[in-house]
Amino acid sequence: MFKKIMALVAVGVLATACGGGGETTADGGAPAASGGGDSTITMGFAQVGAESGWRTANTKSVQESAKAAGIDLKFSDAQQKQENQIKAIRSYIQQKVDVIAFSPVVESGWDTVLQEAKAANIPVILTDRAVDSADKTLYKTFLGSDFVEEGKKAGQWLVEQYASETGDVNIVELQGTTGSAPANDRKSGFAEVIGADPKFKVIASQSGDFTRAKGKEVMDAFLKAHPDIDVLYAHNDDMGLGAIEAIEGAGKVPGKDIKIITVDAVKDGMQALADGKINYIVECSPLLGPQLMDLAKKVLAGETVPDRVVTEETTFTQEQAKQALPTRQY
Ligand code: AHR
């Protein structure tokens, strides 16, 4: 709809330039649309799925912010499958939405569909996760966390906790969805920091697909294969919470026998942190909706936006979680 209005505005400008007497407003701007049109922006949003508490909070933030900004949101849930996201984006292109936003389930394989959006003149905004396309003109901006930094923060806490330890520290890692930006980056950021000291040994590392059920399943297998686990690093709270069930099921005490670091800081994770079952959480904020709507409006108004907008985030110890929980939004 927004594009139709822009076309009408262009016709009006042309008519004025040709002496056709096109209307302008008092401030010289374009006239308000009349005759049944409106200037509502339509956004097609292709969400990853509903794999975690983080994702649920992110979806809510996008939906509520679209409503508050007066943006007509078309929303689809890809159930963690890239082919579903590609289908959704193609459908948004066919429907001629004004702007497409999406959180890519994995980093690779987007060039063709992004070229189709570009050919249709529909701007794309990446939210939450990155793509590895070499052609940066395929999207207008990327809004989301610095996942490498999150991995580094997790590693730094571990290094500080074990500063006086001389023996090996055996770590197991629950990775996020294979090929996704947060799994790749949280792994590499963490590895970079702990790699400086050879006592830190990652003895097992496997994907738990960012879900609680898979986190439990993989942790069960880790516990059977490795009786000597000191630390679990889970790429999100949900996998950490699933792993806690596995650890308790194996007769061990989470947070004590096995120290646990997770990423996200959703309410359930923060509660487990406050209860002493998790030891440290690196925050990853899902509340991207307001900034996304703002960026979409700017892009459609032809304003310059930064290539990258990084979300501000913090970290939580057990004491900090107790203080933050009563006012935690998600
Ligand atoms: O892309 C953000 C990640 O995706 C969150 O950390 C995780 O919980 C979610 O599934």
Short mmCIF file of C-alpha atoms and ligand atoms in Angstrom, two decimals:
data_model
loop_
_atom_site.label_atom_id
_atom_site.label_comp_id
_atom_site.label_asym_id
_atom_site.label_seq_id
_atom_site.Cartn_x
_atom_site.Cartn_y
_atom_site.Cartn_z
CA MET A 1 0.00 0.00 0.00
CA PHE A 2 2.81 2.36 0.99
CA LYS A 3 4.38 1.87 -2.46
CA LYS A 4 1.05 2.67 -4.19
CA ILE A 5 0.88 5.92 -2.24
CA MET A 6 4.48 6.77 -3.16
CA ALA A 7 3.51 6.17 -6.81
CA LEU A 8 0.51 8.49 -6.44
CA VAL A 9 2.78 11.10 -4.84
CA ALA A 10 5.22 10.74 -7.77
CA VAL A 11 2.36 11.24 -10.25
CA GLY A 12 1.29 14.34 -8.31
CA VAL A 13 4.81 15.79 -8.39
CA LEU A 14 5.02 15.10 -12.12
CA ALA A 15 1.65 16.75 -12.74
CA THR A 16 2.80 19.87 -10.86
CA ALA A 17 6.05 20.01 -12.80
CA CYS A 18 4.04 19.81 -16.06
CA GLY A 19 1.79 22.68 -15.01
CA GLY A 20 -1.07 20.35 -14.23
CA GLY A 21 -1.78 21.99 -10.88
CA GLY A 22 -1.06 18.99 -8.58
CA GLU A 23 -2.09 19.64 -5.01
CA THR A 24 0.42 20.25 -2.28
CA THR A 25 -0.11 20.73 1.43
CA ALA A 26 0.45 24.02 3.20
CA ASP A 27 4.06 23.11 3.95
CA GLY A 28 4.69 22.24 0.33
CA GLY A 29 4.54 18.51 0.92
CA ALA A 30 2.53 15.92 -0.92
CA PRO A 31 -1.23 15.86 -0.40
CA ALA A 32 -2.79 13.24 1.81
CA ALA A 33 -4.00 10.26 -0.16
CA SER A 34 -7.67 10.30 -0.98
CA GLY A 35 -10.15 8.17 -2.86
CA GLY A 36 -9.83 5.05 -0.72
CA GLY A 37 -6.02 4.78 -0.44
CA ASP A 38 -4.12 4.90 2.83
CA SER A 39 -0.47 5.19 3.72
CA THR A 40 -0.22 2.12 5.92
CA ILE A 41 3.10 0.33 5.63
CA THR A 42 2.86 -3.43 5.11
CA MET A 43 5.70 -5.51 6.54
CA GLY A 44 6.22 -9.21 5.83
CA PHE A 45 8.04 -10.82 8.74
CA ALA A 46 9.49 -14.35 8.35
CA GLN A 47 10.18 -15.65 11.85
CA VAL A 48 12.50 -18.60 12.62
CA GLY A 49 9.98 -20.56 14.69
CA ALA A 50 8.95 -20.92 18.32
CA GLU A 51 11.93 -22.91 19.55
CA SER A 52 12.67 -21.00 22.76
CA GLY A 53 11.42 -18.56 25.37
CA TRP A 54 13.60 -15.97 23.65
CA ARG A 55 11.82 -16.53 20.33
CA THR A 56 8.36 -16.24 21.94
CA ALA A 57 9.37 -12.92 23.49
CA ASN A 58 10.82 -11.74 20.18
CA THR A 59 7.62 -12.57 18.28
CA LYS A 60 5.55 -10.72 20.89
CA SER A 61 7.84 -7.69 20.64
CA VAL A 62 7.58 -7.60 16.82
CA GLN A 63 3.79 -8.02 16.81
CA GLU A 64 3.13 -5.47 19.56
CA SER A 65 5.53 -2.92 18.08
CA ALA A 66 4.00 -3.22 14.61
CA LYS A 67 0.58 -2.53 16.10
CA ALA A 68 1.87 0.45 18.10
CA ALA A 69 3.62 1.86 15.00
CA GLY A 70 0.51 1.44 12.82
CA ILE A 71 2.31 -1.05 10.57
CA ASP A 72 0.29 -3.84 8.96
CA LEU A 73 2.25 -7.00 9.83
CA LYS A 74 2.11 -10.22 7.85
CA PHE A 75 3.75 -12.85 10.04
CA SER A 76 4.93 -16.39 9.31
CA ASP A 77 6.57 -19.06 11.49
CA ALA A 78 9.12 -21.19 9.58
CA GLN A 79 9.32 -23.91 12.23
CA GLN A 80 13.13 -23.72 12.11
CA LYS A 81 13.24 -24.68 8.40
CA GLN A 82 15.05 -22.54 5.85
CA GLU A 83 12.83 -23.73 2.98
CA ASN A 84 9.75 -22.46 4.86
CA GLN A 85 11.37 -19.06 5.36
CA ILE A 86 12.27 -18.84 1.67
CA LYS A 87 8.67 -19.72 0.74
CA ALA A 88 7.36 -17.03 3.10
CA ILE A 89 9.70 -14.39 1.64
CA ARG A 90 8.64 -15.32 -1.92
CA SER A 91 5.01 -15.02 -0.88
CA TYR A 92 5.67 -11.55 0.58
CA ILE A 93 7.32 -10.56 -2.71
CA GLN A 94 4.24 -11.76 -4.63
CA GLN A 95 1.96 -9.86 -2.28
CA LYS A 96 4.05 -6.72 -2.95
CA VAL A 97 4.58 -5.86 0.72
CA ASP A 98 6.44 -2.60 1.36
CA VAL A 99 9.27 -4.11 3.40
CA ILE A 100 10.44 -7.59 4.38
CA ALA A 101 12.09 -8.37 7.71
CA PHE A 102 13.38 -11.75 8.76
CA SER A 103 15.57 -13.59 11.21
CA PRO A 104 17.49 -16.13 9.09
CA VAL A 105 17.41 -19.61 10.59
CA VAL A 106 20.89 -20.33 9.16
CA GLU A 107 23.56 -18.02 7.76
CA SER A 108 24.02 -19.43 4.23
CA GLY A 109 21.87 -19.85 1.14
CA TRP A 110 19.93 -16.57 0.96
CA ASP A 111 21.37 -14.83 -2.10
CA THR A 112 18.79 -16.01 -4.66
CA VAL A 113 15.69 -15.02 -2.69
CA LEU A 114 17.27 -11.74 -1.57
CA GLN A 115 18.07 -10.93 -5.20
CA GLU A 116 14.40 -11.58 -6.02
CA ALA A 117 13.32 -9.10 -3.33
CA LYS A 118 15.82 -6.54 -4.61
CA ALA A 119 14.58 -6.99 -8.20
CA ALA A 120 11.03 -6.37 -6.93
CA ASN A 121 12.27 -3.19 -5.19
CA ILE A 122 11.28 -4.46 -1.76
CA PRO A 123 13.81 -3.49 0.93
CA VAL A 124 14.90 -6.22 3.35
CA ILE A 125 15.88 -5.74 7.00
CA LEU A 126 17.72 -8.52 8.84
CA THR A 127 16.74 -8.86 12.48
CA ASP A 128 18.43 -10.94 15.18
CA ARG A 129 20.55 -13.18 12.92
CA ALA A 130 22.97 -12.46 10.08
CA VAL A 131 23.37 -13.93 6.58
CA ASP A 132 26.80 -14.62 5.08
CA SER A 133 26.02 -13.03 1.68
CA ALA A 134 29.02 -11.21 0.18
CA ASP A 135 26.66 -8.73 -1.49
CA LYS A 136 25.72 -6.29 1.26
CA THR A 137 23.30 -4.44 -1.04
CA LEU A 138 20.86 -7.35 -0.67
CA TYR A 139 19.64 -5.92 2.63
CA LYS A 140 19.36 -2.42 4.09
CA THR A 141 20.51 -3.03 7.63
CA PHE A 142 21.05 -5.72 10.24
CA LEU A 143 19.56 -5.21 13.71
CA GLY A 144 20.56 -7.59 16.49
CA SER A 145 23.06 -8.76 19.09
CA ASP A 146 26.79 -9.26 18.74
CA PHE A 147 26.87 -13.03 19.22
CA VAL A 148 30.68 -13.28 19.15
CA GLU A 149 30.79 -10.82 22.03
CA GLU A 150 28.23 -12.92 23.92
CA GLY A 151 30.46 -16.00 23.55
CA LYS A 152 33.44 -13.98 24.74
CA LYS A 153 31.56 -12.79 27.84
CA ALA A 154 30.72 -16.41 28.71
CA GLY A 155 34.39 -17.36 28.30
CA GLN A 156 35.64 -14.40 30.36
CA TRP A 157 33.45 -15.37 33.31
CA LEU A 158 34.79 -18.91 33.18
CA VAL A 159 38.40 -17.74 33.01
CA GLU A 160 37.84 -15.55 36.09
CA GLN A 161 36.07 -18.30 38.05
CA TYR A 162 38.87 -20.80 37.48
CA ALA A 163 41.77 -18.33 37.73
CA SER A 164 43.37 -20.13 40.68
CA GLU A 165 42.67 -23.65 39.36
CA THR A 166 45.66 -25.56 37.98
CA GLY A 167 44.05 -28.86 36.88
CA ASP A 168 42.02 -29.45 33.72
CA VAL A 169 38.56 -27.91 33.47
CA ASN A 170 36.32 -30.25 31.44
CA ILE A 171 33.67 -28.36 29.48
CA VAL A 172 30.71 -29.65 27.47
CA GLU A 173 28.99 -27.35 25.02
CA LEU A 174 25.38 -27.38 23.84
CA GLN A 175 25.41 -25.53 20.53
CA GLY A 176 22.44 -23.76 18.98
CA THR A 177 20.97 -24.69 15.60
CA THR A 178 23.71 -25.95 13.27
CA GLY A 179 24.71 -23.28 10.75
CA SER A 180 22.92 -20.45 12.56
CA ALA A 181 24.75 -17.22 13.30
CA PRO A 182 24.29 -17.43 17.09
CA ALA A 183 25.61 -21.02 17.18
CA ASN A 184 28.62 -20.19 15.00
CA ASP A 185 29.48 -16.95 16.79
CA ARG A 186 28.81 -17.97 20.40
CA LYS A 187 31.03 -20.99 19.82
CA SER A 188 33.88 -19.01 18.25
CA GLY A 189 33.78 -16.13 20.78
CA PHE A 190 33.90 -18.58 23.70
CA ALA A 191 36.67 -20.68 22.09
CA GLU A 192 38.78 -17.59 21.46
CA VAL A 193 38.75 -16.56 25.12
CA ILE A 194 39.24 -19.97 26.77
CA GLY A 195 41.76 -21.00 24.08
CA ALA A 196 44.36 -18.78 25.74
CA ASP A 197 44.67 -21.29 28.62
CA PRO A 198 45.20 -25.00 27.79
CA LYS A 199 43.62 -26.17 31.06
CA PHE A 200 40.20 -25.42 29.54
CA LYS A 201 39.20 -28.50 27.55
CA VAL A 202 35.97 -28.75 25.52
CA ILE A 203 35.49 -32.52 25.80
CA ALA A 204 32.17 -32.64 23.91
CA SER A 205 30.23 -30.16 21.76
CA GLN A 206 26.96 -30.89 19.98
CA SER A 207 23.83 -29.11 18.75
CA GLY A 208 20.74 -29.03 20.94
CA ASP A 209 18.89 -26.95 18.31
CA PHE A 210 18.09 -24.21 20.86
CA THR A 211 15.28 -26.34 22.37
CA ARG A 212 14.74 -27.60 25.90
CA ALA A 213 13.93 -31.16 24.78
CA LYS A 214 17.07 -31.48 22.65
CA GLY A 215 19.17 -29.88 25.39
CA LYS A 216 18.04 -32.59 27.79
CA GLU A 217 18.58 -35.36 25.26
CA VAL A 218 22.11 -34.29 24.35
CA MET A 219 23.09 -33.63 27.98
CA ASP A 220 21.85 -37.13 28.89
CA ALA A 221 24.27 -38.52 26.31
CA PHE A 222 27.13 -36.25 27.49
CA LEU A 223 26.65 -37.44 31.09
CA LYS A 224 26.73 -41.09 30.06
CA ALA A 225 29.89 -40.66 27.97
CA HIS A 226 31.75 -38.31 30.36
CA PRO A 227 31.59 -38.86 34.13
CA ASP A 228 34.00 -35.96 34.71
CA ILE A 229 32.14 -32.85 33.43
CA ASP A 230 33.01 -29.64 35.33
CA VAL A 231 31.19 -27.03 33.21
CA LEU A 232 28.28 -26.83 30.78
CA TYR A 233 28.21 -23.94 28.30
CA ALA A 234 24.76 -23.83 26.64
CA HIS A 235 24.14 -21.40 23.78
CA ASN A 236 20.71 -20.54 25.22
CA ASP A 237 18.69 -20.78 28.43
CA ASP A 238 16.24 -23.35 27.07
CA MET A 239 18.95 -25.92 26.32
CA GLY A 240 20.48 -25.17 29.72
CA LEU A 241 17.12 -25.78 31.41
CA GLY A 242 16.72 -29.10 29.58
CA ALA A 243 20.26 -30.02 30.62
CA ILE A 244 19.44 -29.23 34.27
CA GLU A 245 16.75 -31.94 34.13
CA ALA A 246 19.32 -34.39 32.73
CA ILE A 247 21.89 -33.47 35.41
CA GLU A 248 19.35 -33.88 38.22
CA GLY A 249 18.21 -37.15 36.66
CA ALA A 250 21.81 -38.36 36.82
CA GLY A 251 21.91 -37.60 40.56
CA LYS A 252 24.15 -34.53 40.25
CA VAL A 253 23.55 -30.99 41.48
CA PRO A 254 23.34 -28.36 38.70
CA GLY A 255 25.25 -25.20 39.57
CA LYS A 256 27.47 -27.07 42.05
CA ASP A 257 28.69 -30.43 40.67
CA ILE A 258 28.48 -28.96 37.18
CA LYS A 259 28.74 -25.21 36.71
CA ILE A 260 26.38 -23.85 34.05
CA ILE A 261 26.69 -20.81 31.78
CA THR A 262 23.87 -19.93 29.37
CA VAL A 263 22.85 -17.10 27.02
CA ASP A 264 19.54 -15.13 26.78
CA ALA A 265 18.32 -14.26 30.32
CA VAL A 266 14.64 -15.10 29.77
CA LYS A 267 12.53 -15.36 32.94
CA ASP A 268 12.84 -19.16 33.31
CA GLY A 269 16.61 -18.95 32.91
CA MET A 270 16.83 -16.06 35.37
CA GLN A 271 14.75 -18.03 37.89
CA ALA A 272 17.12 -21.01 37.60
CA LEU A 273 20.05 -18.58 38.02
CA ALA A 274 18.45 -17.05 41.13
CA ASP A 275 17.83 -20.60 42.45
CA GLY A 276 21.52 -21.45 42.08
CA LYS A 277 21.03 -24.02 39.29
CA ILE A 278 22.68 -21.83 36.65
CA ASN A 279 25.84 -19.90 37.55
CA TYR A 280 26.00 -17.12 34.96
CA ILE A 281 23.86 -15.81 32.10
CA VAL A 282 24.93 -13.60 29.21
CA GLU A 283 21.98 -11.48 28.13
CA CYS A 284 20.64 -11.51 24.57
CA SER A 285 17.69 -9.16 24.22
CA PRO A 286 14.68 -10.28 22.15
CA LEU A 287 12.98 -6.87 22.37
CA LEU A 288 13.88 -5.82 18.84
CA GLY A 289 10.38 -4.78 17.72
CA PRO A 290 10.45 -1.01 18.41
CA GLN A 291 13.83 -0.49 16.67
CA LEU A 292 12.74 -2.68 13.75
CA MET A 293 9.60 -0.61 13.11
CA ASP A 294 11.60 2.60 13.38
CA LEU A 295 14.19 1.34 10.88
CA ALA A 296 11.47 0.17 8.47
CA LYS A 297 9.86 3.63 8.49
CA LYS A 298 13.21 5.32 7.90
CA VAL A 299 14.17 2.96 5.06
CA LEU A 300 10.81 3.52 3.34
CA ALA A 301 11.13 7.28 3.77
CA GLY A 302 14.46 7.10 1.94
CA GLU A 303 16.50 8.03 5.01
CA THR A 304 19.99 6.64 5.49
CA VAL A 305 20.19 3.98 8.20
CA PRO A 306 23.34 2.39 9.67
CA ASP A 307 24.44 -0.91 8.08
CA ARG A 308 24.53 -2.49 11.53
CA VAL A 309 22.54 -1.74 14.68
CA VAL A 310 23.90 -3.65 17.69
CA THR A 311 21.63 -4.39 20.65
CA GLU A 312 22.80 -3.26 24.08
CA GLU A 313 23.12 -6.12 26.55
CA THR A 314 24.47 -7.06 29.96
CA THR A 315 25.34 -10.18 32.01
CA PHE A 316 23.85 -11.63 35.20
CA THR A 317 25.32 -13.34 38.26
CA GLN A 318 23.05 -15.21 40.69
CA GLU A 319 22.74 -12.13 42.95
CA GLN A 320 21.98 -9.84 40.02
CA ALA A 321 19.29 -12.26 38.80
CA LYS A 322 17.51 -12.10 42.16
CA GLN A 323 17.38 -8.33 41.90
CA ALA A 324 16.34 -8.22 38.24
CA LEU A 325 13.66 -10.93 38.31
CA PRO A 326 10.73 -8.95 39.77
CA THR A 327 10.81 -6.47 36.88
CA ARG A 328 11.97 -8.78 34.12
CA GLN A 329 9.76 -8.23 31.06
CA TYR A 330 10.25 -11.58 29.33
O1 AHR B 1 18.95 -15.90 17.51
C1 AHR B 1 18.77 -15.74 18.88
C2 AHR B 1 18.71 -17.09 19.53
O2 AHR B 1 17.69 -17.85 18.96
C3 AHR B 1 18.42 -17.11 21.01
O3 AHR B 1 19.53 -16.94 21.80
C4 AHR B 1 17.85 -18.46 21.15
O4 AHR B 1 17.22 -18.70 22.38
C5 AHR B 1 16.93 -18.46 19.99
O5 AHR B 1 16.38 -19.63 19.69
#
